[in-house]
PDB file of C-alpha atoms in Angstrom:
ATOM      1  CA  UNK A   1     -21.530  17.855  -5.598  1.00 57.00           C
ATOM      2  CA  UNK A   2     -17.973  17.780  -4.245  1.00 69.00           C
ATOM      3  CA  UNK A   3     -17.167  15.113  -1.669  1.00 70.00           C
ATOM      4  CA  UNK A   4     -14.913  16.589   1.049  1.00 72.00           C
ATOM      5  CA  UNK A   5     -11.452  15.069   1.536  1.00 72.00           C
ATOM      6  CA  UNK A   6     -12.434  14.233   5.115  1.00 83.00           C
ATOM      7  CA  UNK A   7     -15.314  12.011   4.004  1.00 91.00           C
ATOM      8  CA  UNK A   8     -15.103   8.307   4.807  1.00 96.00           C
ATOM      9  CA  UNK A   9     -17.336   7.257   1.912  1.00 96.00           C
ATOM     10  CA  UNK A  10     -16.525   9.048  -1.373  1.00 95.00           C
ATOM     11  CA  UNK A  11     -19.562   7.736  -3.284  1.00 93.00           C
ATOM     12  CA  UNK A  12     -23.153   8.419  -2.326  1.00 93.00           C
ATOM     13  CA  UNK A  13     -24.858   5.206  -1.212  1.00 94.00           C
ATOM     14  CA  UNK A  14     -21.658   3.122  -1.456  1.00 96.00           C
ATOM     15  CA  UNK A  15     -20.568   1.643   1.886  1.00 97.00           C
ATOM     16  CA  UNK A  16     -18.047  -0.747   0.346  1.00 98.00           C
ATOM     17  CA  UNK A  17     -15.555   1.946  -0.673  1.00 98.00           C
ATOM     18  CA  UNK A  18     -13.709   4.309   1.668  1.00 98.00           C
ATOM     19  CA  UNK A  19     -11.129   7.042   1.495  1.00 98.00           C
ATOM     20  CA  UNK A  20      -8.560   5.041   3.404  1.00 98.00           C
ATOM     21  CA  UNK A  21      -6.814   7.987   5.024  1.00 97.00           C
ATOM     22  CA  UNK A  22      -9.979   8.820   6.931  1.00 97.00           C
ATOM     23  CA  UNK A  23     -10.367   5.430   8.639  1.00 97.00           C
ATOM     24  CA  UNK A  24      -6.754   4.996   9.792  1.00 97.00           C
ATOM     25  CA  UNK A  25      -5.948   5.403  13.495  1.00 97.00           C
ATOM     26  CA  UNK A  26      -2.637   3.516  13.782  1.00 97.00           C
ATOM     27  CA  UNK A  27       0.290   6.001  13.903  1.00 97.00           C
ATOM     28  CA  UNK A  28       2.401   3.385  12.121  1.00 97.00           C
ATOM     29  CA  UNK A  29       0.240   3.711   8.989  1.00 98.00           C
ATOM     30  CA  UNK A  30       0.282   6.739   6.689  1.00 98.00           C
ATOM     31  CA  UNK A  31      -2.051   7.085   3.694  1.00 98.00           C
ATOM     32  CA  UNK A  32      -2.192   9.881   1.125  1.00 98.00           C
ATOM     33  CA  UNK A  33      -5.171  11.870  -0.106  1.00 97.00           C
ATOM     34  CA  UNK A  34      -7.855  10.206  -2.243  1.00 97.00           C
ATOM     35  CA  UNK A  35      -6.437   6.692  -1.894  1.00 98.00           C
ATOM     36  CA  UNK A  36      -9.399   4.364  -1.803  1.00 98.00           C
ATOM     37  CA  UNK A  37     -10.079   0.852  -0.565  1.00 98.00           C
ATOM     38  CA  UNK A  38     -13.015  -1.309  -1.685  1.00 98.00           C
ATOM     39  CA  UNK A  39     -14.212  -4.347   0.239  1.00 98.00           C
ATOM     40  CA  UNK A  40     -17.353  -6.298  -0.652  1.00 98.00           C
ATOM     41  CA  UNK A  41     -16.667  -9.030   1.938  1.00 97.00           C
ATOM     42  CA  UNK A  42     -15.771  -7.169   5.124  1.00 98.00           C
ATOM     43  CA  UNK A  43     -16.338  -3.687   6.484  1.00 98.00           C
ATOM     44  CA  UNK A  44     -13.806  -1.499   4.616  1.00 98.00           C
ATOM     45  CA  UNK A  45     -13.426   0.729   7.670  1.00 98.00           C
ATOM     46  CA  UNK A  46     -11.773  -2.261   9.403  1.00 98.00           C
ATOM     47  CA  UNK A  47      -8.804  -2.136   7.010  1.00 98.00           C
ATOM     48  CA  UNK A  48      -6.274  -1.901   9.856  1.00 97.00           C
ATOM     49  CA  UNK A  49      -7.611  -5.064  11.475  1.00 97.00           C
ATOM     50  CA  UNK A  50      -8.281  -7.179   8.395  1.00 98.00           C
ATOM     51  CA  UNK A  51      -5.640  -6.090   5.895  1.00 98.00           C
ATOM     52  CA  UNK A  52      -2.573  -4.926   7.824  1.00 98.00           C
ATOM     53  CA  UNK A  53      -1.341  -8.109   9.468  1.00 98.00           C
ATOM     54  CA  UNK A  54       1.393  -8.903  12.008  1.00 97.00           C
ATOM     55  CA  UNK A  55       1.929  -5.177  12.460  1.00 97.00           C
ATOM     56  CA  UNK A  56       3.008  -4.887  16.089  1.00 95.00           C
ATOM     57  CA  UNK A  57       4.434  -1.796  17.853  1.00 94.00           C
ATOM     58  CA  UNK A  58       7.496  -3.718  19.070  1.00 94.00           C
ATOM     59  CA  UNK A  59       8.901  -3.706  15.518  1.00 95.00           C
ATOM     60  CA  UNK A  60       8.295  -0.009  14.805  1.00 95.00           C
ATOM     61  CA  UNK A  61       7.715  -0.894  11.165  1.00 96.00           C
ATOM     62  CA  UNK A  62       5.544   1.331   9.022  1.00 98.00           C
ATOM     63  CA  UNK A  63       3.043   1.109   6.190  1.00 98.00           C
ATOM     64  CA  UNK A  64       3.266   4.142   3.904  1.00 98.00           C
ATOM     65  CA  UNK A  65       0.766   4.467   1.033  1.00 98.00           C
ATOM     66  CA  UNK A  66       0.775   7.413  -1.371  1.00 98.00           C
ATOM     67  CA  UNK A  67      -1.985   9.450  -2.966  1.00 98.00           C
ATOM     68  CA  UNK A  68      -4.601   8.328  -5.493  1.00 98.00           C
ATOM     69  CA  UNK A  69      -3.984   4.592  -4.963  1.00 98.00           C
ATOM     70  CA  UNK A  70      -6.690   2.022  -5.685  1.00 98.00           C
ATOM     71  CA  UNK A  71      -6.683  -0.987  -3.363  1.00 98.00           C
ATOM     72  CA  UNK A  72      -8.977  -3.891  -4.182  1.00 98.00           C
ATOM     73  CA  UNK A  73     -10.879  -6.148  -1.831  1.00 98.00           C
ATOM     74  CA  UNK A  74      -8.769  -8.463   0.309  1.00 98.00           C
ATOM     75  CA  UNK A  75      -5.362  -6.968  -0.452  1.00 98.00           C
ATOM     76  CA  UNK A  76      -3.091  -7.614   2.510  1.00 98.00           C
ATOM     77  CA  UNK A  77       0.118  -6.208   3.884  1.00 98.00           C
ATOM     78  CA  UNK A  78       2.177  -8.740   5.872  1.00 98.00           C
ATOM     79  CA  UNK A  79       4.673  -7.248   8.285  1.00 98.00           C
ATOM     80  CA  UNK A  80       7.828  -8.473   9.946  1.00 96.00           C
ATOM     81  CA  UNK A  81       6.263 -10.539  12.703  1.00 95.00           C
ATOM     82  CA  UNK A  82       4.876 -12.848  10.002  1.00 95.00           C
ATOM     83  CA  UNK A  83       8.477 -13.942   9.374  1.00 95.00           C
ATOM     84  CA  UNK A  84      10.518 -16.545  11.232  1.00 96.00           C
ATOM     85  CA  UNK A  85      14.267 -16.348  11.813  1.00 95.00           C
ATOM     86  CA  UNK A  86      15.780 -18.251   8.898  1.00 95.00           C
ATOM     87  CA  UNK A  87      19.313 -17.821  10.258  1.00 94.00           C
ATOM     88  CA  UNK A  88      18.362 -19.982  13.225  1.00 95.00           C
ATOM     89  CA  UNK A  89      18.774 -23.750  13.045  1.00 97.00           C
ATOM     90  CA  UNK A  90      15.057 -23.923  13.826  1.00 97.00           C
ATOM     91  CA  UNK A  91      12.210 -21.786  12.509  1.00 96.00           C
ATOM     92  CA  UNK A  92      10.390 -22.273  15.816  1.00 97.00           C
ATOM     93  CA  UNK A  93      10.047 -18.851  17.541  1.00 96.00           C
ATOM     94  CA  UNK A  94      11.544 -19.763  20.933  1.00 97.00           C
ATOM     95  CA  UNK A  95      11.951 -16.118  22.073  1.00 96.00           C
ATOM     96  CA  UNK A  96       8.230 -15.539  21.554  1.00 95.00           C
ATOM     97  CA  UNK A  97       7.536 -18.134  24.250  1.00 97.00           C
ATOM     98  CA  UNK A  98      10.097 -16.722  26.663  1.00 96.00           C
ATOM     99  CA  UNK A  99       8.151 -17.859  29.755  1.00 96.00           C
ATOM    100  CA  UNK A 100       8.186 -21.480  28.646  1.00 97.00           C
ATOM    101  CA  UNK A 101      11.926 -21.491  27.905  1.00 96.00           C
ATOM    102  CA  UNK A 102      13.246 -19.115  30.555  1.00 97.00           C
ATOM    103  CA  UNK A 103      14.349 -16.507  28.005  1.00 96.00           C
ATOM    104  CA  UNK A 104      14.533 -12.727  28.296  1.00 97.00           C
ATOM    105  CA  UNK A 105      11.278 -11.010  27.375  1.00 94.00           C
ATOM    106  CA  UNK A 106      13.248  -8.186  25.762  1.00 93.00           C
ATOM    107  CA  UNK A 107      14.436 -10.587  23.040  1.00 95.00           C
ATOM    108  CA  UNK A 108      10.963 -11.430  21.732  1.00 95.00           C
ATOM    109  CA  UNK A 109      11.572  -9.647  18.422  1.00 95.00           C
ATOM    110  CA  UNK A 110      14.494 -11.974  17.647  1.00 94.00           C
ATOM    111  CA  UNK A 111      11.847 -14.587  16.833  1.00 96.00           C
ATOM    112  CA  UNK A 112      11.545 -13.195  13.321  1.00 95.00           C
ATOM    113  CA  UNK A 113      13.615 -11.638  10.544  1.00 95.00           C
ATOM    114  CA  UNK A 114      13.207  -7.899  10.037  1.00 95.00           C
ATOM    115  CA  UNK A 115      12.732  -6.855   6.416  1.00 96.00           C
ATOM    116  CA  UNK A 116      11.664  -3.245   7.005  1.00 97.00           C
ATOM    117  CA  UNK A 117       8.715  -1.017   6.111  1.00 98.00           C
ATOM    118  CA  UNK A 118       6.214  -1.415   3.287  1.00 98.00           C
ATOM    119  CA  UNK A 119       6.140   1.662   1.057  1.00 98.00           C
ATOM    120  CA  UNK A 120       3.575   2.109  -1.714  1.00 98.00           C
ATOM    121  CA  UNK A 121       3.978   5.032  -4.106  1.00 98.00           C
ATOM    122  CA  UNK A 122       1.312   7.229  -5.660  1.00 98.00           C
ATOM    123  CA  UNK A 123      -1.289   6.180  -8.237  1.00 98.00           C
ATOM    124  CA  UNK A 124      -0.674   2.479  -7.538  1.00 98.00           C
ATOM    125  CA  UNK A 125      -3.358  -0.117  -8.276  1.00 98.00           C
ATOM    126  CA  UNK A 126      -3.262  -3.171  -6.001  1.00 98.00           C
ATOM    127  CA  UNK A 127      -5.469  -5.979  -7.269  1.00 98.00           C
ATOM    128  CA  UNK A 128      -7.871  -8.381  -5.587  1.00 98.00           C
ATOM    129  CA  UNK A 129      -6.337 -10.362  -2.695  1.00 98.00           C
ATOM    130  CA  UNK A 130      -2.779  -9.352  -3.561  1.00 98.00           C
ATOM    131  CA  UNK A 131      -0.248  -9.806  -0.748  1.00 98.00           C
ATOM    132  CA  UNK A 132       2.585  -7.347  -0.123  1.00 98.00           C
ATOM    133  CA  UNK A 133       5.400  -8.563   2.138  1.00 98.00           C
ATOM    134  CA  UNK A 134       7.509  -6.587   4.604  1.00 98.00           C
ATOM    135  CA  UNK A 135      10.413  -4.653   3.165  1.00 98.00           C
ATOM    136  CA  UNK A 136       8.820  -4.088  -0.246  1.00 98.00           C
ATOM    137  CA  UNK A 137       8.703  -0.713  -2.000  1.00 98.00           C
ATOM    138  CA  UNK A 138       6.232  -0.257  -4.867  1.00 98.00           C
ATOM    139  CA  UNK A 139       6.970   2.599  -7.258  1.00 98.00           C
ATOM    140  CA  UNK A 140       4.555   5.262  -8.474  1.00 98.00           C
ATOM    141  CA  UNK A 141       2.055   4.134 -11.089  1.00 98.00           C
ATOM    142  CA  UNK A 142       2.707   0.411 -10.626  1.00 98.00           C
ATOM    143  CA  UNK A 143       0.006  -2.258 -10.974  1.00 98.00           C
ATOM    144  CA  UNK A 144      -0.109  -5.352  -8.749  1.00 98.00           C
ATOM    145  CA  UNK A 145      -2.088  -8.201 -10.279  1.00 98.00           C
ATOM    146  CA  UNK A 146      -4.887 -10.062  -8.509  1.00 98.00           C
ATOM    147  CA  UNK A 147      -3.586 -12.547  -5.913  1.00 98.00           C
ATOM    148  CA  UNK A 148       0.011 -11.655  -6.651  1.00 98.00           C
ATOM    149  CA  UNK A 149       2.485 -12.200  -3.818  1.00 98.00           C
ATOM    150  CA  UNK A 150       4.952  -9.319  -3.892  1.00 98.00           C
ATOM    151  CA  UNK A 151       8.266 -10.311  -2.324  1.00 98.00           C
ATOM    152  CA  UNK A 152      10.549  -7.694  -3.885  1.00 98.00           C
ATOM    153  CA  UNK A 153      10.494  -4.068  -4.981  1.00 98.00           C
ATOM    154  CA  UNK A 154       8.388  -3.042  -7.980  1.00 98.00           C
ATOM    155  CA  UNK A 155       9.659  -0.362 -10.349  1.00 98.00           C
ATOM    156  CA  UNK A 156       7.453   2.646 -11.205  1.00 98.00           C
ATOM    157  CA  UNK A 157       4.775   2.095 -13.828  1.00 98.00           C
ATOM    158  CA  UNK A 158       5.449  -1.648 -13.948  1.00 98.00           C
ATOM    159  CA  UNK A 159       2.754  -4.337 -13.999  1.00 98.00           C
ATOM    160  CA  UNK A 160       3.587  -7.415 -11.924  1.00 98.00           C
ATOM    161  CA  UNK A 161       1.715 -10.632 -11.284  1.00 98.00           C
ATOM    162  CA  UNK A 162       2.093 -14.175 -10.054  1.00 98.00           C
ATOM    163  CA  UNK A 163       3.358 -15.989  -7.000  1.00 96.00           C
ATOM    164  CA  UNK A 164       5.953 -14.699  -6.393  1.00 98.00           C
ATOM    165  CA  UNK A 165       5.195 -11.589  -8.427  1.00 98.00           C
ATOM    166  CA  UNK A 166       7.298 -11.012 -11.547  1.00 98.00           C
ATOM    167  CA  UNK A 167       7.346  -8.074 -13.975  1.00 98.00           C
ATOM    168  CA  UNK A 168       4.922  -8.508 -16.879  1.00 98.00           C
ATOM    169  CA  UNK A 169       5.530  -5.249 -18.705  1.00 98.00           C
ATOM    170  CA  UNK A 170       6.020  -1.517 -18.322  1.00 98.00           C
ATOM    171  CA  UNK A 171       2.865   0.514 -18.722  1.00 97.00           C
ATOM    172  CA  UNK A 172       4.482   3.216 -20.857  1.00 97.00           C
ATOM    173  CA  UNK A 173       7.686   4.063 -22.689  1.00 96.00           C
ATOM    174  CA  UNK A 174      10.733   5.103 -20.668  1.00 97.00           C
ATOM    175  CA  UNK A 175      10.241   8.671 -21.914  1.00 97.00           C
ATOM    176  CA  UNK A 176       6.627   8.815 -20.735  1.00 96.00           C
ATOM    177  CA  UNK A 177       7.488   7.253 -17.376  1.00 97.00           C
ATOM    178  CA  UNK A 178      10.247   9.803 -16.813  1.00 97.00           C
ATOM    179  CA  UNK A 179       7.850  12.620 -17.712  1.00 96.00           C
ATOM    180  CA  UNK A 180       5.174  11.378 -15.305  1.00 97.00           C
ATOM    181  CA  UNK A 181       7.660  10.966 -12.482  1.00 98.00           C
ATOM    182  CA  UNK A 182       8.809  14.520 -13.130  1.00 96.00           C
ATOM    183  CA  UNK A 183       5.329  16.004 -13.378  1.00 96.00           C
ATOM    184  CA  UNK A 184       4.029  14.298 -10.200  1.00 97.00           C
ATOM    185  CA  UNK A 185       0.467  15.356 -11.037  1.00 97.00           C
ATOM    186  CA  UNK A 186      -0.807  13.787  -7.814  1.00 98.00           C
ATOM    187  CA  UNK A 187       0.898  16.586  -5.857  1.00 97.00           C
ATOM    188  CA  UNK A 188      -0.812  19.351  -7.839  1.00 96.00           C
ATOM    189  CA  UNK A 189      -3.559  21.484  -6.273  1.00 95.00           C
ATOM    190  CA  UNK A 190      -6.956  19.838  -6.482  1.00 94.00           C
ATOM    191  CA  UNK A 191      -8.223  22.434  -8.944  1.00 94.00           C
ATOM    192  CA  UNK A 192      -5.383  21.738 -11.384  1.00 95.00           C
ATOM    193  CA  UNK A 193      -5.957  17.998 -11.149  1.00 96.00           C
ATOM    194  CA  UNK A 194      -9.660  18.472 -11.807  1.00 95.00           C
ATOM    195  CA  UNK A 195      -8.899  20.516 -14.931  1.00 95.00           C
ATOM    196  CA  UNK A 196      -6.426  17.871 -16.114  1.00 95.00           C
ATOM    197  CA  UNK A 197      -8.548  14.736 -15.744  1.00 96.00           C
ATOM    198  CA  UNK A 198      -9.376  14.538 -19.453  1.00 95.00           C
ATOM    199  CA  UNK A 199      -5.657  14.735 -20.337  1.00 95.00           C
ATOM    200  CA  UNK A 200      -4.778  12.135 -17.694  1.00 96.00           C
ATOM    201  CA  UNK A 201      -7.404   9.704 -18.935  1.00 95.00           C
ATOM    202  CA  UNK A 202      -6.413  10.262 -22.562  1.00 94.00           C
ATOM    203  CA  UNK A 203      -2.755   9.583 -21.807  1.00 94.00           C
ATOM    204  CA  UNK A 204      -1.826  13.062 -23.056  1.00 94.00           C
ATOM    205  CA  UNK A 205       1.484  13.840 -21.340  1.00 95.00           C
ATOM    206  CA  UNK A 206       1.998  16.963 -23.467  1.00 92.00           C
ATOM    207  CA  UNK A 207      -1.261  18.412 -22.172  1.00 92.00           C
ATOM    208  CA  UNK A 208      -0.099  17.783 -18.609  1.00 92.00           C
ATOM    209  CA  UNK A 209       3.173  19.521 -19.338  1.00 89.00           C
ATOM    210  CA  UNK A 210       1.243  22.470 -20.718  1.00 88.00           C
ATOM    211  CA  UNK A 211      -0.900  22.615 -17.618  1.00 80.00           C
ATOM    212  CA  UNK A 212       2.177  22.632 -15.385  1.00 79.00           C
ATOM    213  CA  UNK A 213       3.719  25.434 -17.427  1.00 74.00           C
ATOM    214  CA  UNK A 214       0.783  27.759 -16.853  1.00 72.00           C
TER     215      UNK A 214
END
């Protein structure tokens, strides 16, 4: 039985795992096909509320997640309003309380530093209760360790862990990484991906190249 791409729950009888794209309503969040989120604590369909934090329209910041990502329970994305203005002599957000201090309401966003969007590539695995901070870009094929706090960009096919997260190792050789980034199998038609699953799981890059050449 084929589960349609529009399905919320990709596994029969499993209400802890969702195709994330199909539960997103916030226009500031974009998720690619087949990316899944698992939550055994909270309702996974409440991802926007429980996992995307400090994400307010005033900042116009975006969360972009690619295709075929695996996001574990409790992973969180902390956006710009979680910051405080470190260039100020005080970290207290005076502009946020403009009524109290007679400030201009239009300057509310100067309460915090703006780091930018969060961008997650394709085929990324984000571990249990990992935290991704505003302004971070995670490359294709990267792995974020459980409870890691990611404060800076992560290169493709790199495993990171710790607090703050540091590179542990590359998943593959430079040659293999370059080949995978060139092949971009996640953008192939569904039928071609289905026929290539055995090669993907076996780590057979040559077989993927052969498939692309057909």
